[in-house]
Short mmCIF file of C-alpha atoms in Angstrom, two decimals:
data_model
loop_
_atom_site.label_atom_id
_atom_site.label_comp_id
_atom_site.label_asym_id
_atom_site.label_seq_id
_atom_site.Cartn_x
_atom_site.Cartn_y
_atom_site.Cartn_z
CA GLN A 1 71.34 -26.77 -7.31
CA MET A 2 67.03 -27.44 -6.28
CA ARG A 3 66.11 -25.75 -3.41
CA GLU A 4 67.75 -22.31 -5.14
CA LEU A 5 65.92 -23.73 -8.65
CA LEU A 6 62.85 -23.26 -6.52
CA LEU A 7 63.23 -20.09 -5.31
CA ARG A 8 63.50 -18.58 -7.84
CA GLU A 9 61.21 -20.57 -9.97
CA LEU A 10 57.88 -19.88 -6.84
CA LYS A 11 59.99 -15.79 -6.76
CA LEU A 12 59.24 -15.52 -10.10
CA ASN A 13 55.72 -16.39 -10.30
CA PHE A 14 54.62 -14.42 -7.37
CA ARG A 15 56.53 -10.99 -9.13
CA ASP A 16 55.04 -12.28 -12.05
CA PRO A 17 52.13 -13.61 -11.47
CA GLN A 18 49.97 -13.56 -15.80
CA LYS A 19 51.11 -16.62 -16.08
CA ILE A 20 49.37 -18.03 -13.41
CA MET A 21 46.41 -15.35 -13.47
CA ALA A 22 45.93 -16.39 -17.46
CA LYS A 23 45.42 -20.08 -16.88
CA ALA A 24 42.85 -20.03 -14.36
CA ALA A 25 41.26 -17.15 -15.96
CA ASN A 26 41.15 -19.48 -19.65
CA ALA A 27 40.20 -22.10 -17.14
CA VAL A 28 36.84 -20.00 -15.67
CA VAL A 29 35.96 -18.27 -18.97
CA MET A 30 36.10 -21.84 -21.21
CA ALA A 31 34.29 -23.93 -18.19
CA LEU A 32 31.60 -20.53 -17.95
CA LEU A 33 31.18 -21.17 -21.83
CA VAL A 34 30.87 -25.60 -21.90
CA GLY A 35 29.17 -25.05 -18.05
CA ALA A 36 26.38 -22.72 -20.44
CA MET A 37 26.43 -25.61 -23.32
CA TYR A 38 25.56 -28.23 -21.31
CA PHE A 39 23.69 -27.11 -18.33
CA HIS A 40 22.25 -29.68 -16.77
CA VAL A 41 22.51 -31.90 -20.15
CA ASP A 42 20.64 -34.74 -20.86
CA GLN A 43 22.18 -38.14 -21.23
CA GLU A 44 22.03 -38.29 -25.17
CA TYR A 45 24.13 -35.26 -25.10
CA VAL A 46 26.54 -36.33 -22.64
CA PRO A 47 29.28 -38.16 -25.32
CA PRO A 48 29.63 -34.58 -26.82
CA PHE A 49 29.91 -32.72 -23.72
CA ALA A 50 32.54 -35.24 -22.53
CA TYR A 51 34.60 -34.59 -25.47
CA ILE A 52 34.88 -30.98 -25.42
CA ALA A 53 35.50 -31.08 -21.69
CA LEU A 54 38.21 -33.82 -21.82
CA ALA A 55 39.21 -32.04 -25.45
CA ILE A 56 39.54 -28.77 -23.89
CA THR A 57 42.03 -29.94 -21.32
CA SER A 58 43.52 -31.47 -23.50
CA MET A 59 44.94 -28.67 -25.11
CA SER A 60 45.03 -26.52 -22.79
CA ALA A 61 48.63 -28.11 -21.88
CA MET A 62 49.90 -25.83 -25.35
CA VAL A 63 49.91 -22.27 -23.09
CA SER A 64 52.90 -22.83 -21.61
CA LEU A 65 54.35 -24.12 -25.53
CA PRO A 66 55.39 -20.21 -25.91
CA SER A 67 57.39 -19.61 -22.15
CA PHE A 68 59.50 -22.83 -23.29
CA PHE A 69 61.14 -21.90 -25.56
CA ALA A 70 62.45 -18.61 -23.65
CA ASP A 71 63.18 -20.42 -20.40
CA ARG A 72 65.14 -23.33 -22.60
CA LEU A 73 67.04 -20.58 -23.31
CA MET A 74 67.83 -18.71 -20.12
CA LEU A 75 68.76 -23.10 -19.32
CA ASN A 76 71.41 -23.07 -21.89
CA LEU A 77 73.03 -20.10 -20.77
CA GLU A 78 72.94 -20.75 -16.98
CA ARG A 79 73.88 -24.48 -17.96
CA THR A 80 76.93 -24.11 -20.14
CA ASP A 81 78.08 -21.22 -17.27
CA ARG A 82 77.72 -24.36 -15.05
CA LEU A 83 75.71 -23.15 -12.47
CA TYR A 84 73.58 -26.27 -11.85
CA THR A 85 72.81 -29.43 -14.39
CA THR A 86 69.61 -30.15 -16.73
CA LEU A 87 68.43 -32.77 -14.12
CA PRO A 88 67.17 -30.06 -11.34
CA TYR A 89 66.18 -27.50 -13.69
CA TYR A 90 63.49 -30.21 -15.07
CA ILE A 91 62.52 -31.65 -11.84
CA VAL A 92 61.39 -27.41 -10.84
CA ASN A 93 60.45 -26.16 -13.36
CA SER A 94 59.06 -29.11 -14.76
CA GLY A 95 56.82 -29.82 -11.42
CA VAL A 96 56.29 -26.55 -11.00
CA GLY A 97 54.52 -26.03 -14.03
CA LEU A 98 52.16 -28.98 -13.76
CA LEU A 99 50.71 -27.92 -10.20
CA VAL A 100 49.99 -25.08 -11.63
CA SER A 101 47.77 -26.26 -14.46
CA ILE A 102 46.49 -28.93 -12.09
CA MET A 103 44.84 -26.48 -10.21
CA ALA A 104 43.80 -24.43 -13.49
CA ASN A 105 42.24 -27.74 -14.30
CA ALA A 106 40.20 -28.19 -11.24
CA VAL A 107 38.82 -25.19 -10.79
CA PHE A 108 38.02 -25.69 -14.84
CA GLY A 109 36.42 -29.20 -14.25
CA THR A 110 34.66 -28.06 -10.66
CA ILE A 111 32.95 -25.32 -12.51
CA VAL A 112 31.65 -27.37 -15.33
CA TRP A 113 31.06 -30.35 -13.19
CA GLY A 114 28.70 -27.62 -11.40
CA MET A 115 27.19 -26.84 -13.84
CA VAL A 116 26.27 -30.18 -16.45
CA GLY A 117 24.14 -31.18 -13.65
CA ILE A 118 25.37 -34.72 -13.73
CA GLY A 119 25.79 -35.79 -10.01
CA TRP A 120 28.78 -35.03 -7.72
CA GLN A 121 28.99 -39.14 -7.00
CA TYR A 122 30.85 -39.09 -10.35
CA TYR A 123 33.21 -36.23 -9.50
CA PHE A 124 36.76 -38.14 -8.37
CA LYS A 125 36.58 -40.05 -11.27
CA PHE A 126 36.70 -36.12 -13.65
CA PHE A 127 39.06 -34.84 -11.35
CA LEU A 128 41.35 -38.06 -12.51
CA ILE A 129 40.97 -38.15 -15.97
CA THR A 130 40.93 -34.33 -15.84
CA PHE A 131 43.72 -34.55 -14.93
CA ILE A 132 45.65 -38.46 -16.29
CA ILE A 133 44.63 -36.09 -19.99
CA PHE A 134 46.19 -33.41 -19.10
CA PHE A 135 48.96 -35.27 -17.81
CA ALA A 136 49.91 -37.27 -20.98
CA THR A 137 49.81 -34.85 -23.49
CA ASP A 138 51.83 -32.31 -21.87
CA GLY A 139 53.64 -35.65 -21.71
CA LEU A 140 54.14 -34.87 -25.15
CA ILE A 141 53.88 -32.07 -25.74
CA VAL A 142 57.44 -31.19 -23.66
CA LEU A 143 58.58 -34.06 -25.79
CA ILE A 144 58.03 -32.73 -28.38
CA SER A 145 58.96 -28.48 -27.76
CA ALA A 146 62.35 -30.32 -26.30
CA CYS A 147 63.17 -31.69 -29.69
CA CYS A 148 62.39 -29.31 -31.40
CA ARG A 149 64.60 -26.23 -32.28
CA THR A 150 62.04 -23.84 -33.01
CA LEU A 151 58.58 -22.83 -31.83
CA GLU A 152 57.45 -23.26 -35.64
CA GLN A 153 58.91 -26.72 -35.47
CA ALA A 154 57.01 -27.42 -32.75
CA MET A 155 54.11 -26.42 -33.70
CA ALA A 156 54.66 -28.29 -37.12
CA THR A 157 55.03 -31.35 -35.31
CA PHE A 158 52.32 -31.13 -33.07
CA ASN A 159 49.84 -30.78 -36.00
CA MET A 160 51.08 -34.10 -37.66
CA THR A 161 51.60 -36.20 -34.67
CA ILE A 162 49.02 -34.94 -31.44
CA GLY A 163 46.18 -33.45 -34.03
CA ILE A 164 45.61 -36.70 -35.16
CA PHE A 165 45.09 -38.21 -31.68
CA LEU A 166 43.30 -35.28 -30.96
CA LEU A 167 41.02 -36.21 -34.78
CA PHE A 168 40.78 -40.02 -33.34
CA ASN A 169 39.37 -39.55 -30.07
CA GLY A 170 36.61 -42.17 -29.37
CA PHE A 171 34.34 -39.62 -30.91
CA SER A 172 34.60 -38.08 -33.71
CA ALA A 173 36.41 -41.82 -34.83
CA ASN A 174 36.89 -44.59 -33.06
CA THR A 175 37.42 -48.39 -33.33
CA LYS A 176 33.49 -49.23 -34.00
CA THR A 177 33.38 -45.73 -36.67
CA THR A 178 36.07 -45.62 -38.81
CA PRO A 179 37.47 -48.92 -40.50
CA PRO A 180 39.98 -51.07 -39.52
CA TRP A 181 43.02 -50.32 -41.78
CA LEU A 182 42.63 -46.58 -39.88
CA SER A 183 41.18 -47.46 -36.66
CA TRP A 184 44.54 -48.61 -34.88
CA ILE A 185 45.23 -45.05 -34.76
CA CYS A 186 42.69 -44.30 -31.00
CA TYR A 187 45.47 -46.80 -29.78
CA MET A 188 47.99 -43.99 -29.64
CA SER A 189 45.67 -41.53 -28.69
CA PRO A 190 45.25 -40.21 -24.49
CA LEU A 191 42.01 -38.44 -25.65
CA TYR A 192 40.26 -41.82 -26.80
CA TYR A 193 41.91 -43.37 -23.51
CA SER A 194 39.80 -40.75 -21.43
CA MET A 195 37.10 -40.84 -23.03
CA GLU A 196 36.60 -44.94 -22.78
CA MET A 197 37.54 -43.93 -18.71
CA PHE A 198 34.08 -41.29 -19.00
CA LEU A 199 31.91 -43.36 -20.73
CA ASP A 200 32.87 -46.37 -18.43
CA ALA A 201 32.60 -44.70 -14.94
CA LEU A 202 29.31 -43.12 -15.75
CA TYR A 203 27.92 -46.73 -17.99
CA GLU A 204 30.01 -49.31 -17.43
CA ASN A 205 27.37 -50.90 -14.77
CA SER A 206 23.44 -48.78 -16.64
CA PRO A 207 21.55 -49.83 -19.50
CA LEU A 208 22.50 -46.56 -21.37
CA TRP A 209 25.73 -48.46 -21.90
CA VAL A 210 24.45 -49.30 -25.72
CA SER A 211 23.48 -46.07 -26.44
CA THR A 212 26.92 -44.92 -25.78
CA GLY A 213 29.43 -46.38 -25.12
CA GLN A 214 28.97 -49.99 -26.71
CA LEU A 215 28.12 -46.82 -29.75
CA PHE A 216 31.26 -46.22 -29.72
CA GLY A 217 33.43 -49.20 -29.52
CA MET A 218 34.55 -49.09 -26.83
CA ARG A 219 35.21 -51.27 -23.62
CA LYS A 220 33.34 -52.33 -19.87
CA HIS A 221 35.97 -52.07 -16.67
CA VAL A 222 38.67 -50.97 -17.49
CA PHE A 223 39.02 -47.87 -16.10
CA TRP A 224 42.12 -48.24 -14.22
CA THR A 225 43.18 -49.89 -17.33
CA ASP A 226 43.59 -46.80 -19.36
CA PHE A 227 44.48 -44.78 -16.30
CA PHE A 228 47.78 -46.46 -16.17
CA ILE A 229 48.20 -46.80 -19.85
CA CYS A 230 47.43 -42.62 -20.72
CA LEU A 231 49.96 -42.58 -17.18
CA SER A 232 52.32 -44.38 -18.43
CA ILE A 233 52.29 -41.92 -21.95
CA GLY A 234 52.51 -38.61 -19.70
CA CYS A 235 55.94 -40.48 -17.94
CA ALA A 236 57.40 -41.81 -20.99
CA GLY A 237 57.02 -38.60 -22.31
CA ARG A 238 58.88 -36.50 -19.49
CA PHE A 239 61.26 -39.32 -18.95
CA LEU A 240 62.73 -39.01 -23.40
CA ALA A 241 62.03 -34.81 -23.05
CA PHE A 242 64.18 -34.82 -20.09
CA PHE A 243 67.81 -36.42 -22.43
CA ALA A 244 66.53 -34.51 -25.69
CA MET A 245 66.87 -31.42 -23.29
CA LYS A 246 70.43 -32.61 -21.86
CA HIS A 247 71.61 -33.70 -25.64
CA LEU A 248 70.49 -31.52 -28.76
CA ASN A 249 69.77 -27.36 -28.88
CA LYS A 250 72.18 -26.49 -27.17
CA ILE A 251 74.22 -23.61 -27.41
CA GLU A 252 76.91 -23.03 -30.10
CA ARG A 253 79.47 -21.01 -29.20
#
């Protein structure tokens, strides 16, 4: 089942490459725009650049939201006819979609990093950060989509959940400037952890930490801790989404 589904998914992507081309074109355009905005960025503007770049990467997970509902309709029809079960479909569909998105984000990250001129010695960690923020956000979006019956419900739920996480990002809202009774939301936000990873990677052993990470109330030497927190968020979202797809929003006859 999985082999046949994989071959079909690959054939569909080759026959109708619009989804892949749209993601690639969007990555190039946004990279050139952000790169031009922060071309050879000064150190004082690195945090705003980090916020914009990571927020765009995070939000790119929204691109596949409409196609999710079209694909789920096909899943329900074919699953009802006992052509395959949920698990092989979910693995193939999620795996191919994630691979395409990672390649698009790599294009975005490479172009924008070359333009801002921060230094290629930090590029690998930047790539890891963009990967993990996308992985975490995409996992949450897949979970929301799997639990909602319509695209409109998914968009409304997104605004009430991930939309709030995007606000508590470590830059516009963080543990230093936001009141303690509200700042705890930062610790639920993948974008906050990605911002902390970015500033930690660049400035953990630099005097500039005072005017960057410390200014926003972030911690030092937590790169891999934050990485695995985001990894756990993404994995948990996908794990729960599988059961939601298996048991919720089936076709009623």
